[in-house]
Short mmCIF file of C-alpha atoms (C1' of nucleotides) in Angstrom, two decimals:
data_model
loop_
_atom_site.label_atom_id
_atom_site.label_comp_id
_atom_site.label_asym_id
_atom_site.label_seq_id
_atom_site.Cartn_x
_atom_site.Cartn_y
_atom_site.Cartn_z
CA MET O 1 -0.08 0.06 -0.01
CA ARG O 2 1.14 3.51 -0.88
CA PRO O 3 2.24 5.75 2.03
CA GLN O 4 0.71 9.03 2.74
CA LYS O 5 2.69 11.83 1.11
CA VAL O 6 1.35 14.32 4.04
CA ALA O 7 0.57 12.70 7.23
CA ASP O 8 -2.78 13.33 8.95
CA HIS O 9 -1.84 15.77 11.73
CA VAL O 10 0.81 17.87 9.53
CA LEU O 11 -2.33 17.96 7.03
CA LEU O 12 -4.92 19.33 10.03
CA GLU O 13 -2.59 21.55 10.87
CA ASN O 14 -1.89 22.99 7.68
CA MET O 15 -5.63 23.16 7.23
CA ILE O 16 -5.91 25.30 10.50
CA SER O 17 -3.47 27.86 9.63
CA VAL O 18 -5.64 28.41 6.51
CA PHE O 19 -8.72 28.41 8.19
CA ARG O 20 -7.51 30.99 10.75
CA PHE O 21 -6.56 33.35 8.24
CA ASN O 22 -9.13 33.26 5.68
CA GLY O 23 -12.46 31.89 7.79
CA TYR O 24 -14.33 29.06 6.64
CA GLU O 25 -15.94 30.26 3.91
CA GLY O 26 -12.98 32.71 2.66
CA ALA O 27 -10.69 29.19 2.41
CA SER O 28 -11.25 27.94 -0.88
CA LEU O 29 -10.42 24.41 -1.51
CA ASN O 30 -7.54 25.52 -4.05
CA ASP O 31 -5.89 27.63 -0.85
CA LEU O 32 -6.51 24.53 1.43
CA ALA O 33 -4.61 22.12 -1.07
CA ASN O 34 -2.00 24.57 -1.69
CA ALA O 35 -1.38 24.71 2.11
CA SER O 36 -1.64 21.18 2.39
CA GLY O 37 0.94 19.74 -0.08
CA LEU O 38 -1.84 18.01 -1.77
CA LYS O 39 -3.75 18.64 -5.11
CA LYS O 40 -7.38 19.56 -4.69
CA ALA O 41 -8.91 15.81 -5.75
CA SER O 42 -6.43 14.36 -3.44
CA LEU O 43 -8.21 16.15 -0.39
CA TYR O 44 -11.38 14.51 -1.49
CA HIS O 45 -9.53 11.17 -0.94
CA ARG O 46 -8.48 11.71 2.47
CA PHE O 47 -11.27 13.93 3.00
CA PRO O 48 -14.33 12.38 0.87
CA ASN O 49 -16.99 14.81 2.25
CA GLY O 50 -14.91 17.76 1.09
CA LYS O 51 -14.72 21.06 3.08
CA LYS O 52 -17.35 20.09 5.56
CA GLU O 53 -15.04 17.23 6.84
CA ILE O 54 -12.11 18.74 6.46
CA GLY O 55 -13.73 21.99 9.29
CA SER O 56 -15.52 18.49 11.26
CA ALA O 57 -11.82 17.32 11.47
CA VAL O 58 -10.13 20.12 11.75
CA LEU O 59 -12.42 20.44 15.36
CA ALA O 60 -11.91 16.92 15.84
CA TYR O 61 -8.51 17.81 16.37
CA ILE O 62 -8.73 20.91 17.90
CA THR O 63 -10.95 19.46 20.52
CA GLU O 64 -8.35 16.72 20.81
CA GLY O 65 -5.87 19.64 21.65
CA ILE O 66 -8.46 21.30 24.35
CA THR O 67 -8.44 17.78 26.28
CA ASN O 68 -4.91 16.92 26.29
CA ASN O 69 -3.59 20.51 26.94
CA ILE O 70 -6.45 21.95 29.26
CA TYR O 71 -8.49 19.62 30.40
CA GLN O 72 -5.88 16.58 31.77
CA VAL O 73 -4.18 19.21 33.11
CA LEU O 74 -6.82 20.80 35.07
CA ALA O 75 -8.06 17.46 36.11
CA ASP O 76 -4.92 15.37 37.28
CA LYS O 77 -5.36 16.24 41.33
CA ASN O 78 -1.45 14.58 41.58
CA VAL O 79 -0.57 18.25 41.09
CA SER O 80 -1.34 21.06 43.55
CA ALA O 81 -4.14 23.77 41.99
CA ASP O 82 -1.69 26.14 41.67
CA ILE O 83 1.19 24.85 39.47
CA ARG O 84 -1.96 23.00 36.97
CA LEU O 85 -3.22 26.72 36.97
CA ASN O 86 -0.03 27.81 35.77
CA THR O 87 0.66 25.13 33.09
CA VAL O 88 -2.59 25.55 31.57
CA LEU O 89 -1.65 29.31 31.17
CA GLU O 90 1.55 28.77 29.41
CA ASN O 91 -0.54 26.11 27.34
CA ILE O 92 -2.71 28.37 26.32
CA ASN O 93 -0.16 31.20 25.54
CA GLU O 94 1.43 28.87 23.49
CA VAL O 95 -1.84 27.48 21.58
CA TYR O 96 -2.59 30.90 20.77
CA ASP O 97 1.23 31.99 19.99
CA GLY O 98 1.02 34.93 22.52
CA GLY O 99 -2.23 36.46 21.01
CA LYS O 100 -0.96 35.88 17.48
CA ASN O 101 -3.31 32.94 16.58
CA SER O 102 -6.96 33.17 16.17
CA CYS O 103 -8.90 30.60 17.89
CA ILE O 104 -10.53 27.55 15.55
CA LEU O 105 -13.50 27.78 17.75
CA ARG O 106 -14.33 30.98 16.96
CA VAL O 107 -13.44 31.10 13.59
CA LEU O 108 -15.73 28.14 12.38
CA SER O 109 -18.50 29.58 14.53
CA MET O 110 -18.62 32.33 11.85
CA ASP O 111 -20.39 31.93 8.59
CA SER O 112 -21.90 29.11 7.77
CA GLY O 113 -19.83 27.06 10.36
CA LEU O 114 -22.03 27.66 13.11
CA GLU O 115 -24.72 25.66 11.41
CA LEU O 116 -22.53 22.70 9.80
CA PHE O 117 -20.10 22.94 13.20
CA GLY O 118 -22.50 23.87 16.04
CA ASP O 119 -22.39 20.41 18.12
CA GLN O 120 -18.77 20.10 17.65
CA ILE O 121 -18.00 23.83 18.65
CA LYS O 122 -20.48 23.62 21.75
CA PHE O 123 -18.61 20.28 22.96
CA SER O 124 -15.08 21.78 23.04
CA MET O 125 -16.00 24.82 24.84
CA ASN O 126 -18.21 22.78 27.40
CA ILE O 127 -14.64 20.41 27.66
CA TRP O 128 -13.12 23.90 28.32
CA ILE O 129 -15.74 24.95 31.11
CA ASP O 130 -15.73 21.97 32.95
CA ALA O 131 -11.99 21.76 32.94
CA PHE O 132 -11.87 25.53 34.66
CA THR O 133 -15.18 24.22 36.55
CA LEU O 134 -13.09 21.60 38.32
CA LEU O 135 -9.99 23.84 38.69
CA GLY O 136 -12.40 26.65 40.82
CA ILE O 137 -13.29 24.09 42.65
CA ASP O 138 -9.69 22.83 44.01
CA PHE O 139 -9.51 26.58 44.48
CA GLY O 140 -12.35 26.56 47.18
CA SER O 141 -15.01 28.12 45.61
CA THR O 142 -18.93 26.26 45.37
CA LYS O 143 -19.75 24.46 41.96
CA LYS O 144 -21.70 27.33 41.19
CA GLU O 145 -19.27 29.53 41.44
CA ALA O 146 -16.43 27.83 39.78
CA LYS O 147 -18.74 27.20 36.73
CA SER O 148 -18.97 30.81 36.58
CA LYS O 149 -15.45 31.39 36.60
CA ALA O 150 -15.09 29.05 34.07
CA ASN O 151 -17.59 30.55 31.84
CA LYS O 152 -15.40 34.13 32.92
CA SER O 153 -12.16 32.25 31.51
CA LEU O 154 -14.02 31.61 28.04
CA VAL O 155 -15.13 34.94 27.79
CA LEU O 156 -11.92 36.38 28.74
CA ILE O 157 -9.69 34.40 26.34
CA GLN O 158 -12.06 34.32 23.52
CA GLY O 159 -12.85 38.25 23.95
CA SER O 160 -9.22 39.26 24.19
CA LEU O 161 -8.11 36.89 20.95
CA VAL O 162 -10.70 39.39 19.10
CA VAL O 163 -9.57 42.39 20.30
CA THR O 164 -5.71 41.47 19.88
CA LYS O 165 -6.57 40.32 16.74
CA ALA O 166 -8.53 43.50 16.02
CA MET O 167 -6.29 46.40 17.74
CA SER O 168 -2.82 44.48 15.96
CA SER O 169 -1.95 44.80 19.82
CA LEU O 170 -0.56 41.26 21.94
CA ILE O 171 -1.48 43.32 25.05
CA PRO O 172 -4.95 42.48 25.36
CA PHE O 173 -4.26 38.75 25.26
CA GLN O 174 -1.29 39.01 27.62
CA GLU O 175 -3.83 41.24 29.81
CA ALA O 176 -6.67 38.60 29.58
CA LEU O 177 -3.98 35.69 30.52
CA LYS O 178 -3.00 37.47 33.66
CA ASP O 179 -6.83 38.37 34.71
CA LEU O 180 -7.66 34.87 34.09
CA ARG O 181 -4.71 33.93 36.55
CA ASN O 182 -6.37 36.57 39.60
CA LEU O 183 -9.50 34.93 38.86
CA TYR O 184 -8.26 31.76 40.75
CA ILE O 185 -5.14 33.47 42.72
CA GLU O 186 -5.76 36.18 45.38
CA MET J 1 -34.19 63.19 -9.85
CA ARG J 2 -36.35 59.51 -9.38
CA PRO J 3 -36.61 58.90 -5.69
CA GLN J 4 -35.03 56.04 -3.53
CA LYS J 5 -36.80 52.92 -3.41
CA VAL J 6 -35.11 51.79 -0.54
CA ALA J 7 -33.68 54.56 2.10
CA ASP J 8 -29.81 54.56 2.71
CA HIS J 9 -30.01 53.98 6.49
CA VAL J 10 -33.02 51.13 5.42
CA LEU J 11 -30.72 49.54 3.04
CA LEU J 12 -27.56 49.50 5.41
CA GLU J 13 -29.85 47.92 8.71
CA ASN J 14 -30.59 45.44 5.85
CA MET J 15 -26.75 44.66 5.18
CA ILE J 16 -25.56 44.26 8.90
CA SER J 17 -28.44 41.40 9.10
CA VAL J 18 -26.99 39.66 6.63
CA PHE J 19 -23.40 40.36 7.31
CA ARG J 20 -24.76 39.35 10.69
CA PHE J 21 -25.74 36.03 9.76
CA ASN J 22 -23.34 34.88 6.93
CA GLY J 23 -19.88 36.89 7.68
CA TYR J 24 -18.50 38.35 5.01
CA GLU J 25 -17.51 36.23 2.56
CA GLY J 26 -20.45 34.36 3.38
CA ALA J 27 -22.59 37.42 2.33
CA SER J 28 -23.11 36.71 -1.59
CA LEU J 29 -24.59 40.15 -3.31
CA ASN J 30 -27.51 38.04 -4.05
CA ASP J 31 -27.99 37.67 -0.46
CA LEU J 32 -27.72 41.58 -0.13
CA ALA J 33 -29.87 42.03 -3.07
CA ASN J 34 -32.81 40.04 -1.53
CA ALA J 35 -32.55 41.48 2.13
CA SER J 36 -32.14 44.80 0.36
CA GLY J 37 -35.05 45.06 -1.97
CA LEU J 38 -33.10 46.38 -4.45
CA LYS J 39 -31.98 44.10 -7.53
CA LYS J 40 -28.31 43.50 -7.72
CA ALA J 41 -27.37 45.88 -10.04
CA SER J 42 -28.98 48.68 -8.44
CA LEU J 43 -26.52 47.95 -5.40
CA TYR J 44 -23.64 49.33 -7.76
CA HIS J 45 -25.64 52.10 -8.19
CA ARG J 46 -25.83 52.86 -4.93
CA PHE J 47 -22.49 51.55 -3.86
CA PRO J 48 -20.12 51.59 -7.12
CA ASN J 49 -17.29 49.61 -5.62
CA GLY J 50 -19.56 47.00 -4.70
CA LYS J 51 -19.16 44.52 -2.01
CA LYS J 52 -15.94 46.59 -0.27
CA GLU J 53 -17.60 49.61 -0.35
CA ILE J 54 -21.08 47.86 1.23
CA GLY J 55 -18.87 46.63 4.04
CA SER J 56 -16.99 49.72 4.29
CA ALA J 57 -20.35 51.67 4.33
CA VAL J 58 -21.98 49.28 6.93
CA LEU J 59 -19.08 49.92 9.68
CA ALA J 60 -19.14 53.63 9.00
CA TYR J 61 -22.99 53.26 10.18
CA ILE J 62 -22.00 51.21 12.94
CA THR J 63 -19.63 53.73 13.86
CA GLU J 64 -22.35 56.47 14.10
CA GLY J 65 -23.92 54.47 16.48
CA ILE J 66 -21.15 53.63 18.85
CA THR J 67 -20.51 57.40 18.91
CA ASN J 68 -24.02 58.30 19.82
CA ASN J 69 -25.24 55.26 21.71
CA ILE J 70 -22.12 54.84 24.06
CA TYR J 71 -19.25 57.90 23.29
CA GLN J 72 -21.75 60.87 23.75
CA VAL J 73 -22.99 58.94 26.54
CA LEU J 74 -20.52 58.40 28.59
CA ALA J 75 -18.92 61.96 27.77
CA ASP J 76 -21.86 63.91 28.81
CA LYS J 77 -20.71 65.55 32.35
CA ASN J 78 -23.90 66.67 32.80
CA VAL J 79 -25.09 63.50 34.06
CA SER J 80 -23.98 61.23 37.08
CA ALA J 81 -21.81 58.77 35.95
CA ASP J 82 -23.77 56.32 37.83
CA ILE J 83 -26.31 56.94 35.41
CA ARG J 84 -24.33 57.44 32.43
CA LEU J 85 -23.01 53.63 32.83
CA ASN J 86 -26.78 52.46 33.57
CA THR J 87 -27.76 53.98 29.90
CA VAL J 88 -24.95 52.71 28.24
CA LEU J 89 -25.34 49.43 29.68
CA GLU J 90 -29.44 49.65 28.08
CA ASN J 91 -27.93 50.83 25.03
CA ILE J 92 -25.34 47.56 24.61
CA ASN J 93 -28.00 45.47 25.53
CA GLU J 94 -30.41 47.05 22.98
CA VAL J 95 -27.66 47.18 20.21
CA TYR J 96 -26.96 43.51 20.52
CA ASP J 97 -30.66 42.65 21.31
CA GLY J 98 -29.44 41.06 24.47
CA GLY J 99 -27.17 38.81 22.64
CA LYS J 100 -28.80 37.44 20.46
CA ASN J 101 -26.80 39.78 17.76
CA SER J 102 -23.24 38.97 16.76
CA CYS J 103 -21.29 42.49 16.66
CA ILE J 104 -20.38 43.53 13.20
CA LEU J 105 -16.75 44.76 14.05
CA ARG J 106 -16.19 41.38 14.81
CA VAL J 107 -17.56 39.78 12.02
CA LEU J 108 -16.19 41.99 9.63
CA SER J 109 -12.50 41.47 11.02
CA MET J 110 -13.00 37.87 9.96
CA ASP J 111 -11.91 36.29 6.81
CA SER J 112 -10.54 39.08 4.45
CA GLY J 113 -12.01 41.62 6.35
CA LEU J 114 -9.64 42.85 8.38
CA GLU J 115 -7.17 43.56 5.79
CA LEU J 116 -9.98 45.60 4.08
CA PHE J 117 -11.44 47.42 6.95
CA GLY J 118 -8.92 46.67 9.59
CA ASP J 119 -8.28 50.79 10.10
CA GLN J 120 -11.88 51.46 10.73
CA ILE J 121 -12.76 48.59 13.02
CA LYS J 122 -10.12 49.90 14.84
CA PHE J 123 -11.16 53.24 14.85
CA SER J 124 -14.26 52.25 16.20
CA MET J 125 -12.89 49.95 19.25
CA ASN J 126 -10.98 53.29 20.01
CA ILE J 127 -14.07 55.26 20.34
CA TRP J 128 -15.60 52.08 22.51
CA ILE J 129 -11.91 52.69 24.41
CA ASP J 130 -11.97 56.70 24.64
CA ALA J 131 -15.55 56.48 26.31
CA PHE J 132 -14.88 53.89 28.68
CA THR J 133 -11.80 55.51 30.03
CA LEU J 134 -14.11 58.72 30.12
CA LEU J 135 -16.05 56.78 32.48
CA GLY J 136 -13.57 55.39 34.11
CA ILE J 137 -11.72 58.77 35.12
CA ASP J 138 -14.88 60.10 36.57
CA PHE J 139 -15.22 56.80 38.56
CA GLY J 140 -12.12 58.10 40.46
CA SER J 141 -9.60 55.86 38.43
CA THR J 142 -6.25 56.76 37.13
CA LYS J 143 -6.00 57.08 33.38
CA LYS J 144 -3.91 54.61 33.05
CA GLU J 145 -6.18 52.14 35.49
CA ALA J 146 -9.43 53.78 33.23
CA LYS J 147 -7.53 52.74 30.03
CA SER J 148 -7.40 48.95 31.63
CA LYS J 149 -10.96 49.00 32.76
CA ALA J 150 -11.97 50.51 29.52
CA ASN J 151 -10.15 47.69 27.57
CA LYS J 152 -11.68 44.91 29.65
CA SER J 153 -14.95 45.77 28.81
CA LEU J 154 -14.04 45.81 25.10
CA VAL J 155 -12.62 42.20 25.81
CA LEU J 156 -15.75 41.60 28.02
CA ILE J 157 -18.43 41.85 25.20
CA GLN J 158 -16.82 40.88 22.38
CA GLY J 159 -15.77 37.67 23.96
CA SER J 160 -19.28 37.09 25.73
CA LEU J 161 -20.64 37.65 22.19
CA VAL J 162 -18.63 34.93 20.66
CA VAL J 163 -19.46 32.51 23.65
CA THR J 164 -23.29 33.55 23.61
CA LYS J 165 -23.56 32.43 19.66
CA ALA J 166 -21.57 29.42 20.28
CA MET J 167 -23.19 28.11 23.30
CA SER J 168 -26.80 29.20 22.49
CA SER J 169 -27.31 30.80 25.13
CA LEU J 170 -27.64 34.08 26.15
CA ILE J 171 -26.70 33.61 29.64
CA PRO J 172 -22.80 34.49 29.22
CA PHE J 173 -23.52 38.30 27.21
CA GLN J 174 -26.13 39.11 30.41
CA GLU J 175 -23.23 38.01 32.78
CA ALA J 176 -20.61 39.73 31.20
CA LEU J 177 -23.26 43.06 31.59
CA LYS J 178 -23.14 42.44 35.08
CA ASP J 179 -19.27 41.96 34.80
CA LEU J 180 -19.06 45.24 33.05
CA ARG J 181 -21.01 47.20 35.87
CA ASN J 182 -19.07 45.59 38.35
CA LEU J 183 -15.68 47.09 36.49
CA TYR J 184 -17.16 50.55 37.86
CA ILE J 185 -19.54 50.12 40.85
CA GLU J 186 -18.34 48.67 44.31
"C1'" DA L 1 -49.87 74.67 -19.15
"C1'" DA L 2 -47.39 72.08 -21.94
"C1'" DT L 3 -42.89 70.03 -23.93
"C1'" DT L 4 -38.74 68.69 -23.83
"C1'" DA L 5 -33.98 67.76 -21.56
"C1'" DA L 6 -31.82 66.57 -18.29
"C1'" DT L 7 -30.46 63.40 -13.74
"C1'" DT L 8 -31.16 59.95 -11.41
"C1'" DA L 9 -33.09 55.12 -9.63
"C1'" DC L 10 -33.31 50.74 -11.07
"C1'" DC L 11 -33.12 46.23 -13.52
"C1'" DG L 12 -32.53 41.55 -16.83
"C1'" DA L 13 -29.11 39.60 -18.83
"C1'" DA L 14 -24.84 38.46 -19.69
"C1'" DC L 15 -19.12 38.80 -18.38
"C1'" DG L 16 -14.98 36.58 -17.18
"C1'" DT L 17 -13.44 33.95 -12.74
"C1'" DT L 18 -13.78 30.66 -9.20
"C1'" DT L 19 -16.13 27.86 -6.30
"C1'" DG L 20 -16.51 22.68 -4.42
"C1'" DG L 21 -16.71 18.77 -6.27
"C1'" DT L 22 -15.98 14.74 -9.66
"C1'" DA L 23 -14.37 10.95 -13.74
"C1'" DT L 24 -10.29 8.90 -15.14
"C1'" DA L 25 -5.71 8.35 -15.67
"C1'" DT L 26 -1.14 7.26 -13.05
"C1'" DT L 27 2.31 6.39 -9.71
"C1'" DT L 28 3.65 3.37 -5.92
"C1'" DG L 29 4.94 0.78 -2.63
"C1'" DA L 30 3.72 -4.34 -0.75
"C1'" DT G 1 -0.34 -7.57 -9.41
"C1'" DC G 2 -3.19 -5.70 -6.35
"C1'" DA G 3 -4.82 -1.84 -4.08
"C1'" DA G 4 -4.09 2.77 -1.87
"C1'" DA G 5 -2.42 7.57 -2.91
"C1'" DT G 6 -2.05 10.92 -5.66
"C1'" DA G 7 -2.88 13.95 -9.75
"C1'" DT G 8 -4.42 15.88 -14.60
"C1'" DA G 9 -8.27 17.46 -16.69
"C1'" DC G 10 -12.90 19.00 -16.26
"C1'" DC G 11 -17.36 20.65 -15.21
"C1'" DA G 12 -21.94 22.88 -13.45
"C1'" DA G 13 -23.14 26.37 -10.29
"C1'" DA G 14 -22.51 30.45 -8.17
"C1'" DC G 15 -19.47 34.41 -7.43
"C1'" DG G 16 -18.62 39.62 -7.89
"C1'" DT G 17 -18.70 42.59 -11.60
"C1'" DT G 18 -20.10 45.10 -15.54
"C1'" DC G 19 -23.44 47.03 -19.15
"C1'" DG G 20 -27.47 48.82 -22.02
"C1'" DG G 21 -31.21 50.44 -21.39
"C1'" DT G 22 -35.71 51.68 -18.83
"C1'" DA G 23 -38.50 54.36 -15.27
"C1'" DA G 24 -39.65 58.20 -12.45
"C1'" DT G 25 -38.72 62.61 -11.11
"C1'" DT G 26 -36.96 67.58 -11.60
"C1'" DA G 27 -36.04 72.08 -14.13
"C1'" DA G 28 -35.62 74.44 -18.35
"C1'" DT G 29 -38.23 76.38 -22.48
"C1'" DT G 30 -42.01 77.76 -24.50
#
DNA sequence: AATTAATTACCGAACGTTTGGTATATTTGA
DNA sequence: TCAAATATACCAAACGTTCGGTAATTAATT
């Protein structure tokens, strides 16, 4: 059996950067093919259902990332809550490249994206919220308080990424990371 | 001179709802024409430079709204800071229809929008920030503190609108309005 | 008061281009 | 030699845009 020219995860990473830059509607199959290193028709071999399946696969990949880099870190009771929080803040900073990267969940929830991927996006965001809710409880909050803080954490990151991109300044994102920390510490 | 079938502001309001729903790339000229009550070719009479000019006109219209409903309210020293804040919160709630409406500034800063409209979007957001900075100073903050709070207000609203839309729940937006109020009161 | 000229608003039909998607052929490694 | 992976060539439909021409109104001339 002939080997793949481009590995799955490489393919997905390349797609992600196209979606980040052009949005879902704005990303044409030619854009995606060019970025992937494969030809357009070959993308249909890897993703038989076309652009929708690419978007869906990207979201599944991102969901895996959120699970590994956020949920599993925050749910690990072997580590102190302080350190878990710091680790996750570092991971968030890394994933969004200090604020330079847009959030794929937001990008794919624009245009026709919400209709196509709404469930997957909700699912991913709920993992984020569940993760930070666990953290809040370990920091001594009631479940209700913890859930409220978790929602705030999501709002902070999403909002700061919007403002950071629109204002061409990384400061809002960096400030949001501090604010997110202050939600739990002090 | 033959009268216009559809008044400018009606035209723009209709365009806005199309952009809100479909994004910039996702909004086709057919969509825009259908929503406007004019035919596609007639849109080119009203906006000779096509889709770009429509986006630009929409942003100019939104900027006017921000100036009237937010900046002018918050800059009016004849009214107590408390009341100004409440008025603006009501206006924000109204403009975004309790969270149901996406923010056009965010919608048009996606896809190719940032490239086309970046300056206008930055300009609008700066009006928001300037307005809330004035408020913060009147609430007793230093200029630096006031500016930081103003940025937070923008992040809160943008983020909560993203989360509200993605999660199909108006709660994040409503919570953000409360959080925004608490930035200044208490 | 009537007619004509000028101006503006609008629209059906078509433009070239790009879109997402396929049918068919070739390459490649087991 | 067989099956999976990739590539070339192609397509109908939709895209943003343009054009020739018509409808509706005002201004000017008689």
